[in-house]
Coordinates of C-alpha atoms in Angstrom, one line a residue:
X1 CA 0.0 0.0 0.0
X2 CA 1.4 3.4 -1.0
X3 CA 1.1 6.6 1.0
X4 CA -1.9 7.8 -1.0
X5 CA -3.9 4.6 -0.4
X6 CA -3.0 4.6 3.3
X7 CA -4.4 8.2 3.7
X8 CA -7.4 7.4 1.7
X9 CA -8.3 4.3 3.7
X10 CA -7.6 6.2 7.0
X11 CA -10.2 8.9 6.1
X12 CA -12.6 6.2 5.0
X13 CA -12.4 4.3 8.3
X14 CA -12.6 7.6 10.2
X15 CA -15.8 8.5 8.5
X16 CA -17.3 5.0 9.2
X17 CA -16.2 5.3 12.9
X18 CA -17.9 8.7 13.2
X19 CA -21.1 7.4 11.7
X20 CA -21.1 4.5 14.1
X21 CA -20.5 6.8 17.0
X22 CA -23.4 9.1 16.0
X23 CA -25.6 6.0 15.5
X24 CA -24.8 4.7 19.0
X25 CA -25.5 8.2 20.6
X26 CA -28.8 8.4 18.7
X27 CA -29.8 5.0 20.2
X28 CA -29.1 6.0 23.8
X29 CA -32.2 5.2 25.9
X30 CA -34.1 8.2 27.2
X31 CA -34.2 6.9 30.7
X32 CA -31.5 8.9 32.4
X33 CA -29.1 5.9 32.1
X34 CA -25.7 6.2 30.6
X35 CA -24.3 3.2 28.8
X36 CA -20.7 2.3 29.7
X37 CA -17.8 2.8 27.3
X38 CA -17.5 -1.0 27.1
X39 CA -19.8 -3.8 28.1
X40 CA -18.1 -4.8 31.3
X41 CA -17.4 -1.3 32.5
X42 CA -20.2 -1.0 35.1
X43 CA -18.2 1.7 37.0
X44 CA -19.0 4.3 34.3
X45 CA -22.8 3.8 34.4
X46 CA -24.9 6.5 36.0
X47 CA -28.6 6.1 36.8
X48 CA -31.5 7.8 38.5
X49 CA -31.5 6.6 42.1
X50 CA -35.2 7.5 42.4
X51 CA -36.1 5.5 39.3
X52 CA -33.8 2.5 39.5
X53 CA -33.4 0.4 36.3
X54 CA -34.7 -3.1 36.4
X55 CA -32.2 -6.1 36.6
X56 CA -32.5 -6.6 32.8
X57 CA -30.4 -3.4 32.4
X58 CA -27.6 -4.7 34.5
X59 CA -27.8 -8.2 32.9
X60 CA -27.3 -6.6 29.5
X61 CA -24.1 -4.9 30.6
X62 CA -22.6 -8.4 31.3
X63 CA -19.8 -9.4 33.6
X64 CA -18.5 -7.2 36.3
X65 CA -16.1 -9.0 38.6
X66 CA -14.7 -5.9 40.4
X67 CA -16.4 -5.0 43.7
X68 CA -18.9 -2.1 43.1
X69 CA -17.6 1.1 44.7
X70 CA -19.8 2.2 47.7
X71 CA -18.2 5.7 47.5
X72 CA -19.6 6.4 44.0
X73 CA -23.0 8.1 43.9
X74 CA -25.5 7.0 41.3
X75 CA -24.9 10.1 39.3
X76 CA -21.2 9.3 39.1
X77 CA -19.6 11.8 41.6
X78 CA -17.5 10.4 44.4
X79 CA -17.9 10.7 48.2
X80 CA -15.3 13.2 49.3
X81 CA -15.9 13.3 53.1
X82 CA -17.8 11.8 56.0
X83 CA -20.3 14.6 55.6
X84 CA -21.5 13.2 52.3
X85 CA -21.8 9.6 53.6
X86 CA -25.4 9.9 54.9
X87 CA -26.6 10.8 51.4
X88 CA -24.7 7.9 49.8
X89 CA -25.9 5.6 52.6
X90 CA -29.5 6.5 51.7
X91 CA -28.7 5.5 48.1
X92 CA -27.2 2.2 49.1
X93 CA -30.3 1.5 51.3
X94 CA -32.5 2.1 48.3
X95 CA -30.4 -0.2 46.1
X96 CA -30.3 -3.1 48.6
X97 CA -34.1 -2.9 49.2
X98 CA -35.1 -2.5 45.6
X99 CA -32.8 -5.2 44.2
X100 CA -32.2 -7.8 46.9
X101 CA -34.4 -7.9 50.0
X102 CA -37.6 -5.9 49.2
X103 CA -38.9 -2.7 50.8
X104 CA -38.9 -2.3 54.6
X105 CA -42.6 -2.1 55.6
X106 CA -43.9 1.2 57.0
X107 CA -44.2 1.9 60.7
X108 CA -47.4 0.7 62.3
X109 CA -50.0 3.2 63.6
X110 CA -49.4 2.1 67.2
X111 CA -47.2 -0.2 69.2
X112 CA -48.0 -1.2 72.8
X113 CA -47.1 -4.1 75.1
X114 CA -48.3 -6.1 78.0
X115 CA -46.3 -8.4 80.3
X116 CA -48.1 -11.7 80.1
X117 CA -45.9 -13.9 82.4
X118 CA -42.8 -14.1 84.5
X119 CA -43.0 -10.6 86.0
X120 CA -40.4 -10.2 88.7
X121 CA -38.8 -13.7 88.0
X122 CA -36.1 -12.5 85.7
X123 CA -37.9 -14.3 82.8
X124 CA -40.5 -11.9 81.6
X125 CA -42.6 -12.6 78.5
X126 CA -44.3 -9.7 76.8
X127 CA -47.0 -9.4 74.2
X128 CA -46.3 -6.7 71.6
X129 CA -49.6 -5.3 70.1
X130 CA -49.3 -3.6 66.7
X131 CA -52.0 -1.9 64.8
X132 CA -52.3 -0.7 61.2
X133 CA -55.7 0.7 60.4
X134 CA -58.3 -1.7 61.6
X135 CA -55.8 -4.6 61.7
X136 CA -54.1 -5.9 64.8
X137 CA -51.2 -8.3 65.2
X138 CA -49.5 -9.9 68.2
X139 CA -45.8 -10.8 68.8
X140 CA -44.7 -12.6 72.0
X141 CA -41.1 -12.0 73.0
X142 CA -39.3 -13.4 76.0
X143 CA -36.2 -12.3 77.9
X144 CA -33.8 -13.6 80.5
X145 CA -32.5 -10.8 82.8
X146 CA -29.4 -10.8 85.0
X147 CA -29.7 -9.9 88.6
X148 CA -29.6 -6.2 89.4
X149 CA -31.5 -3.0 88.6
X150 CA -30.2 -2.4 85.1
X151 CA -30.6 -1.1 82.5
X152 CA -28.5 -3.9 80.9
X153 CA -27.1 -4.4 77.4
X154 CA -29.0 -7.2 75.7
X155 CA -28.2 -9.8 73.1
X156 CA -31.1 -10.5 70.7
X157 CA -30.9 -14.0 69.2
X158 CA -33.1 -14.8 66.3
X159 CA -34.2 -18.3 65.3
X160 CA -37.4 -20.3 64.6
X161 CA -37.9 -21.0 68.3
X162 CA -37.5 -19.1 71.6
X163 CA -34.0 -20.5 72.2
X164 CA -34.4 -20.4 76.0
X165 CA -31.2 -22.4 76.3
X166 CA -29.1 -20.0 74.2
X167 CA -26.2 -19.8 76.7
X168 CA -28.3 -17.9 79.1
X169 CA -26.0 -18.3 82.1
X170 CA -23.0 -17.1 80.1
X171 CA -24.9 -14.1 78.9
X172 CA -26.3 -13.2 82.3
X173 CA -23.0 -13.8 84.1
X174 CA -21.6 -11.0 81.9
X175 CA -24.3 -8.6 83.0
X176 CA -26.2 -8.8 79.8
X177 CA -29.9 -9.7 79.1
X178 CA -30.9 -12.2 76.4
X179 CA -33.9 -11.6 74.2
X180 CA -35.4 -14.5 72.2
X181 CA -36.9 -13.6 68.8
X182 CA -39.0 -16.2 67.0
X183 CA -38.7 -14.9 63.5
X184 CA -41.2 -17.4 62.2
X185 CA -44.0 -15.5 64.0
X186 CA -43.1 -12.4 62.0
X187 CA -42.8 -14.0 58.6
X188 CA -42.7 -17.7 57.6
X189 CA -40.1 -18.9 55.1
X190 CA -42.7 -21.2 53.6
X191 CA -45.5 -18.7 52.7
X192 CA -44.7 -15.3 54.3
X193 CA -47.5 -15.7 56.7
X194 CA -47.2 -14.0 60.1
X195 CA -47.3 -10.5 61.7
X196 CA -46.2 -8.5 58.7
X197 CA -48.6 -10.2 56.2
X198 CA -51.4 -9.9 58.7
X199 CA -50.9 -6.1 59.0
X200 CA -50.1 -5.1 55.5
X201 CA -51.7 -7.8 53.3
X202 CA -49.2 -7.8 50.4
X203 CA -50.4 -9.1 47.1
X204 CA -48.8 -12.2 45.6
X205 CA -45.1 -12.1 46.6
X206 CA -44.2 -13.5 43.1
X207 CA -45.8 -10.5 41.3
X208 CA -45.2 -7.7 43.9
X209 CA -41.5 -7.0 43.2
X210 CA -41.3 -4.5 46.1
X211 CA -42.8 -6.8 48.7
X212 CA -40.5 -7.5 51.6
X213 CA -38.5 -10.7 51.9
X214 CA -38.8 -12.5 55.1
X215 CA -35.4 -11.1 56.1
X216 CA -36.6 -7.6 55.7
X217 CA -39.8 -8.5 57.6
X218 CA -37.6 -9.8 60.5
X219 CA -35.8 -6.4 60.5
X220 CA -39.2 -4.6 60.8
X221 CA -40.1 -6.9 63.7
X222 CA -37.0 -6.0 65.6
X223 CA -37.8 -2.4 65.2
X224 CA -41.0 -3.1 67.1
X225 CA -39.1 -4.8 69.9
X226 CA -36.9 -1.7 70.2
X227 CA -40.1 0.4 70.3
X228 CA -41.4 -1.4 73.4
X229 CA -38.0 -1.5 75.1
X230 CA -38.0 2.3 74.8
X231 CA -41.5 2.3 76.3
X232 CA -40.3 0.3 79.4
X233 CA -40.9 -3.3 78.4
X234 CA -39.0 -6.1 80.2
X235 CA -39.3 -4.3 83.6
X236 CA -37.5 -1.3 82.2
X237 CA -34.2 -3.2 82.7
X238 CA -32.9 -3.2 79.1
X239 CA -30.9 -0.4 77.5
X240 CA -32.3 0.3 74.0
X241 CA -29.0 2.0 73.1
X242 CA -27.0 -1.1 73.9
X243 CA -28.7 -3.9 71.9
X244 CA -26.6 -6.5 70.0
X245 CA -28.1 -8.7 67.3
X246 CA -26.9 -12.2 66.5
X247 CA -28.1 -15.3 64.7
X248 CA -26.4 -18.4 63.4
X249 CA -26.4 -19.8 59.8
X250 CA -29.7 -18.8 58.1
X251 CA -30.4 -16.6 61.1
X252 CA -27.0 -15.0 60.7
X253 CA -28.2 -13.8 57.3
X254 CA -31.2 -12.4 59.2
X255 CA -29.0 -10.7 61.8
X256 CA -27.1 -8.9 59.0
X257 CA -30.3 -7.5 57.4
X258 CA -31.7 -6.7 60.9
X259 CA -28.6 -4.8 61.8
X260 CA -28.8 -2.8 58.6
X261 CA -32.5 -1.9 58.6
X262 CA -34.2 -2.4 62.0
X263 CA -35.2 0.9 63.5
X264 CA -37.6 2.1 66.2
X265 CA -40.1 4.9 65.7
X266 CA -37.6 7.1 67.5
X267 CA -34.9 6.1 65.1
X268 CA -32.9 3.8 67.4
X269 CA -31.1 1.0 65.7
X270 CA -29.1 -2.1 66.7
X271 CA -25.8 -1.1 68.3
X272 CA -23.8 -4.3 67.6
X273 CA -24.5 -6.5 64.6
X274 CA -22.9 -10.0 64.8
X275 CA -23.8 -12.3 62.0
X276 CA -22.6 -15.9 62.8
X277 CA -21.6 -18.4 60.2
X278 CA -24.0 -16.7 57.7
X279 CA -22.2 -17.0 54.4
X280 CA -24.2 -16.1 51.3
X281 CA -26.9 -13.5 51.8
X282 CA -25.0 -12.4 54.9
X283 CA -21.4 -11.2 54.9
X284 CA -20.0 -13.4 52.1
X285 CA -19.0 -11.5 48.9
X286 CA -20.6 -13.1 45.9
X287 CA -17.7 -12.2 43.6
X288 CA -15.0 -14.0 45.6
X289 CA -15.3 -17.8 45.7
X290 CA -12.2 -18.9 47.6
X291 CA -12.4 -22.6 48.0
X292 CA -12.7 -23.1 44.2
X293 CA -9.3 -21.4 43.6
X294 CA -10.7 -18.6 41.4
X295 CA -8.1 -17.0 39.2
X296 CA -8.4 -14.3 36.6
X297 CA -12.2 -14.6 36.7
X298 CA -12.1 -18.3 35.6
X299 CA -13.8 -20.8 37.9
X300 CA -13.8 -24.5 37.4
X301 CA -16.4 -26.9 38.7
X302 CA -15.7 -27.9 42.2
X303 CA -17.0 -31.4 41.8
X304 CA -13.4 -32.8 41.4
X305 CA -11.6 -29.8 42.8
X306 CA -10.5 -29.9 46.5
X307 CA -10.6 -26.9 48.7
X308 CA -7.6 -24.9 49.7
X309 CA -5.1 -26.4 52.0
X310 CA -4.5 -23.9 54.8
X311 CA -1.8 -23.6 57.4
X312 CA -3.3 -22.3 60.6
X313 CA -1.3 -20.5 63.3
X314 CA -2.5 -19.9 66.9
X315 CA -3.2 -16.4 68.0
X316 CA -3.4 -14.8 71.4
X317 CA -6.8 -15.1 72.9
X318 CA -7.9 -14.2 76.4
X319 CA -11.1 -16.3 76.1
X320 CA -10.1 -19.5 78.0
X321 CA -12.6 -21.8 76.2
X322 CA -11.5 -20.6 72.7
X323 CA -7.7 -20.9 73.0
X324 CA -7.6 -24.2 71.2
X325 CA -9.6 -22.7 68.3
X326 CA -8.1 -19.2 68.0
X327 CA -6.2 -19.3 64.8
X328 CA -5.4 -17.5 61.5
X329 CA -4.4 -18.7 58.1
X330 CA -0.7 -18.1 57.1
X331 CA 1.4 -18.8 54.1
X332 CA 3.8 -20.7 56.3
X333 CA 7.0 -22.0 54.8
X334 CA 7.6 -21.3 51.1
X335 CA 6.8 -23.3 49.2
X336 CA 3.9 -25.0 51.0
X337 CA 5.0 -28.3 52.5
X338 CA 4.1 -30.8 55.2
X339 CA 6.7 -29.6 57.7
X340 CA 4.6 -26.7 58.8
X341 CA 3.1 -28.3 62.0
X342 CA 3.0 -27.8 65.7
X343 CA 6.7 -27.2 65.9
X344 CA 6.1 -24.0 63.9
X345 CA 3.3 -22.9 66.1
X346 CA 0.6 -23.9 63.7
X347 CA -0.9 -26.9 61.9
X348 CA -2.3 -28.0 58.5
X349 CA -6.0 -27.8 58.0
X350 CA -6.7 -30.4 55.3
X351 CA -10.5 -30.2 55.6
X352 CA -12.4 -30.7 52.4
X353 CA -14.4 -27.5 52.2
X354 CA -16.9 -28.8 49.8
X355 CA -19.2 -26.5 47.8
X356 CA -19.9 -22.9 48.3
X357 CA -23.4 -21.5 48.6
X358 CA -23.7 -18.5 46.3
X359 CA -26.5 -15.9 46.0
X360 CA -27.4 -17.6 42.7
X361 CA -28.1 -20.8 44.6
X362 CA -29.5 -19.3 47.8
X363 CA -32.3 -17.5 46.0
X364 CA -33.5 -20.9 44.7
X365 CA -33.0 -22.8 48.0
X366 CA -35.1 -20.4 50.0
X367 CA -36.8 -17.9 47.6
X368 CA -38.4 -16.1 50.6
X369 CA -35.0 -14.8 51.7
X370 CA -35.0 -12.4 48.8
X371 CA -37.5 -10.3 47.0
X372 CA -38.8 -11.6 43.6
X373 CA -36.9 -8.9 41.7
X374 CA -33.6 -10.4 42.8
X375 CA -34.4 -13.6 41.0
X376 CA -34.3 -11.6 37.7
X377 CA -30.6 -11.2 37.8
X378 CA -28.9 -13.5 35.3
X379 CA -26.4 -16.2 36.5
X380 CA -23.8 -15.8 33.8
X381 CA -21.8 -18.6 35.3
X382 CA -24.6 -21.1 35.5
X383 CA -23.5 -24.8 35.4
X384 CA -20.4 -24.5 37.5
X385 CA -21.8 -26.7 40.3
X386 CA -20.3 -24.4 42.9
X387 CA -22.6 -25.8 45.6
X388 CA -22.1 -29.4 44.4
X389 CA -23.4 -32.1 46.8
X390 CA -24.0 -35.7 45.8
X391 CA -26.8 -36.2 48.4
X392 CA -28.5 -32.9 47.5
X393 CA -28.6 -32.7 43.7
X394 CA -31.0 -29.7 43.9
X395 CA -28.0 -27.5 44.7
X396 CA -26.6 -27.8 41.2
X397 CA -25.8 -26.5 38.7
X398 CA -25.8 -22.9 39.9
X399 CA -22.9 -20.5 39.4
X400 CA -22.7 -17.0 40.8
X401 CA -24.0 -13.5 40.1
X402 CA -21.7 -10.9 38.7
X403 CA -24.2 -8.5 37.0
X404 CA -25.6 -7.2 40.3
X405 CA -24.7 -3.5 40.8
X406 CA -23.8 -4.1 44.4
X407 CA -22.4 -6.9 46.6
X408 CA -22.7 -7.8 50.3
X409 CA -20.3 -5.0 51.4
X410 CA -23.1 -2.6 50.5
X411 CA -25.3 -4.3 53.0
X412 CA -22.5 -4.3 55.6
X413 CA -21.8 -0.6 55.0
X414 CA -25.4 0.2 56.1
X415 CA -24.4 -0.9 59.6
X416 CA -21.5 1.7 59.9
X417 CA -20.5 3.5 62.0
X418 CA -22.3 1.2 64.5
X419 CA -20.5 -2.0 65.5
X420 CA -20.1 -4.9 63.1
X421 CA -18.5 -8.2 64.2
X422 CA -18.3 -11.1 61.6
X423 CA -17.6 -14.6 63.0
X424 CA -17.4 -18.0 61.4
X425 CA -15.2 -21.1 61.2
X426 CA -12.4 -22.2 58.9
X427 CA -14.0 -25.6 58.4
X428 CA -17.4 -24.2 57.5
X429 CA -18.2 -26.0 54.2
X430 CA -20.5 -23.7 52.3
X431 CA -19.9 -20.3 53.8
X432 CA -17.1 -18.9 51.7
X433 CA -15.3 -17.6 54.7
X434 CA -12.4 -16.0 52.9
X435 CA -14.8 -13.8 51.0
X436 CA -16.2 -12.7 54.3
X437 CA -12.7 -11.4 55.1
X438 CA -12.8 -9.5 51.8
X439 CA -16.1 -8.0 52.9
X440 CA -14.4 -7.0 56.2
X441 CA -11.6 -5.3 54.2
X442 CA -14.1 -3.5 52.0
X443 CA -16.4 -2.2 54.7
X444 CA -13.4 -1.2 56.8
X445 CA -12.9 1.5 54.2
X446 CA -16.4 2.9 55.1
X447 CA -15.6 2.7 58.8
X448 CA -12.3 4.5 58.2
X449 CA -14.1 7.3 56.4
X450 CA -16.4 7.6 59.4
X451 CA -13.5 7.5 61.9
X452 CA -14.9 4.4 63.4
X453 CA -12.1 1.8 62.7
X454 CA -12.6 0.3 66.2
X455 CA -16.2 -0.5 65.5
X456 CA -15.6 -3.3 63.0
X457 CA -14.0 -6.7 63.6
X458 CA -13.8 -10.3 62.4
X459 CA -12.8 -13.6 63.9
X460 CA -12.6 -17.1 62.3
X461 CA -12.2 -20.2 64.4
X462 CA -10.8 -23.6 63.6
X463 CA -14.3 -25.1 63.8
X464 CA -17.0 -26.4 61.5
X465 CA -20.6 -25.0 61.2
X466 CA -21.3 -25.0 64.9
X467 CA -22.2 -22.5 67.5
X468 CA -20.1 -22.5 70.6
X469 CA -20.1 -20.6 73.9
X470 CA -16.8 -18.8 73.2
X471 CA -18.3 -17.3 70.1
X472 CA -21.1 -15.8 72.3
X473 CA -18.4 -14.6 74.8
X474 CA -16.6 -12.9 71.9
X475 CA -19.7 -11.0 70.9
X476 CA -20.1 -9.8 74.4
X477 CA -16.4 -8.8 74.6
X478 CA -16.6 -7.0 71.3
X479 CA -19.8 -5.2 72.4
X480 CA -18.4 -4.2 75.8
X481 CA -15.4 -2.6 74.1
X482 CA -17.7 -0.7 71.7
X483 CA -20.0 0.5 74.5
X484 CA -17.0 1.7 76.5
X485 CA -15.6 3.4 73.4
X486 CA -12.4 1.3 73.6
X487 CA -10.4 -0.4 70.9
X488 CA -11.5 -4.0 70.5
X489 CA -9.2 -6.8 71.5
X490 CA -6.4 -7.5 69.1
X491 CA -7.9 -10.9 68.2
X492 CA -10.8 -9.2 66.5
X493 CA -8.4 -7.3 64.2
X494 CA -6.1 -10.3 63.4
X495 CA -6.1 -10.9 59.6
X496 CA -7.6 -14.4 59.2
X497 CA -6.1 -14.8 55.7
X498 CA -2.9 -13.5 54.0
X499 CA -3.8 -11.2 51.1
X500 CA -0.6 -12.1 49.3
X501 CA -1.7 -15.8 49.0
X502 CA -0.9 -16.5 45.3
X503 CA -4.2 -18.5 45.0
X504 CA -6.3 -15.5 46.1
X505 CA -4.4 -12.5 45.0
X506 CA -6.6 -11.9 41.9
X507 CA -9.7 -12.0 44.1
X508 CA -8.3 -9.4 46.6
X509 CA -7.5 -7.2 43.6
X510 CA -11.3 -6.9 43.1
X511 CA -11.2 -4.3 45.9
X512 CA -9.7 -1.5 43.7
X513 CA -11.1 1.5 45.5
X514 CA -10.7 3.0 48.9
X515 CA -11.9 5.7 51.2
X516 CA -10.7 9.2 50.2
X517 CA -7.0 9.6 50.9
X518 CA -6.4 5.8 51.4
X519 CA -4.6 3.3 49.1
X520 CA -6.8 0.7 47.5
X521 CA -6.1 -2.9 48.4
X522 CA -5.5 -3.8 44.7
X523 CA -2.6 -1.3 44.7
X524 CA -1.2 -2.6 48.0
X525 CA -1.1 -6.1 46.5
X526 CA 0.8 -4.8 43.5

């Protein structure tokens, strides 16, 4: 090709490119949405926070494996200071409700209570009476009070039952009260029946895309418990400003949503949120699937792929019953080898972690955990069998969701600057515990912005999916430090995983943003 032909072709291609550009601009949708410069570049999309696009819009954009930035407003500008966070928090609250858990029901017209048994015994049971229009609903809630006048901090434990044996002596011996919360009375996982449905009579939960999930209904119910505590329930011996929320497994997911959204009529919220072994739908990041050995956004089926081999090292722990289980993962000797054992102050954890529950799978396992709109997000990795189990074939063949314009660090950020304590076990099969650490790192950026670094912590134990007394003791220890405005014990800040693990480095690089003035984790890893 001579010079003349080259110039002629260049002008020709330039004209074609210009026409294509004009054509694309002409086809821009008139919805206030801005298409990204490339299909996977979600971070350049802007949208109307008061008129959120449906999941089909995000599905069309395709893969986005980086963690969405909580500091980026819907209109594209960035949070520059803590003063701007309440406005961004309100946006995140709308995003999480609209896309994932449904809308928080409105406040009732009235909330009153009666003590129906146990007055003066330390075991009061109250009847909460809620009215909306001409409808009335009842919720019975029990407590176990320590000796003394109070008011006491209280640990609310949610489950299907009243859990009267939930380590009551341990909790009371620490000067805390224990409140039992039967979530099934508020909203049933099976059919949504319960207090919330009785009061608000939502239409079909499969067609009403804004209807609250059961987890959001649970949050509404805890708001009513706070209402009556502020009105003197439980013999006026519980401090409404010192409430901690916990739950284990599926109820750990509930505890996370409750901590984010539960609010009394006066605006009081849960002071300490402690999701226990909650995994997907709780503190587990959907975009980080650690036991499958994700690398460069490629994930193989776990059916024939073992979990990571970890080398665990003991850490200092002042909790006597937890000393044997207080550990963290370390790289150990390089390269990995069998010599890293007790003589090196650690041991090898060769547990087969099995499959990971993802949001793509969880929304099918228990649809009521999420709003119906959440089911419209496409699983672009379908068929990976991430939650493979021979005895439970219904878990397959799900993959994970990467088109969602949020991840679970958005939910966690709604708790800040109030206290958040994430706890789980290294041998928990489905809970994706390393991704919970990534959530901790991500939400720590929000806590840093709000000058509340001492209010967030994490601890993983060398245990399977079980609830132990020392975990409850750690919740109390963390809460006491928070209430006293002291730094938490070092064990709650001990990194449970090394971010320079070559098998996980690409996943930690998904955190490529930071609070203003701080260095993103992705750059630290570089």
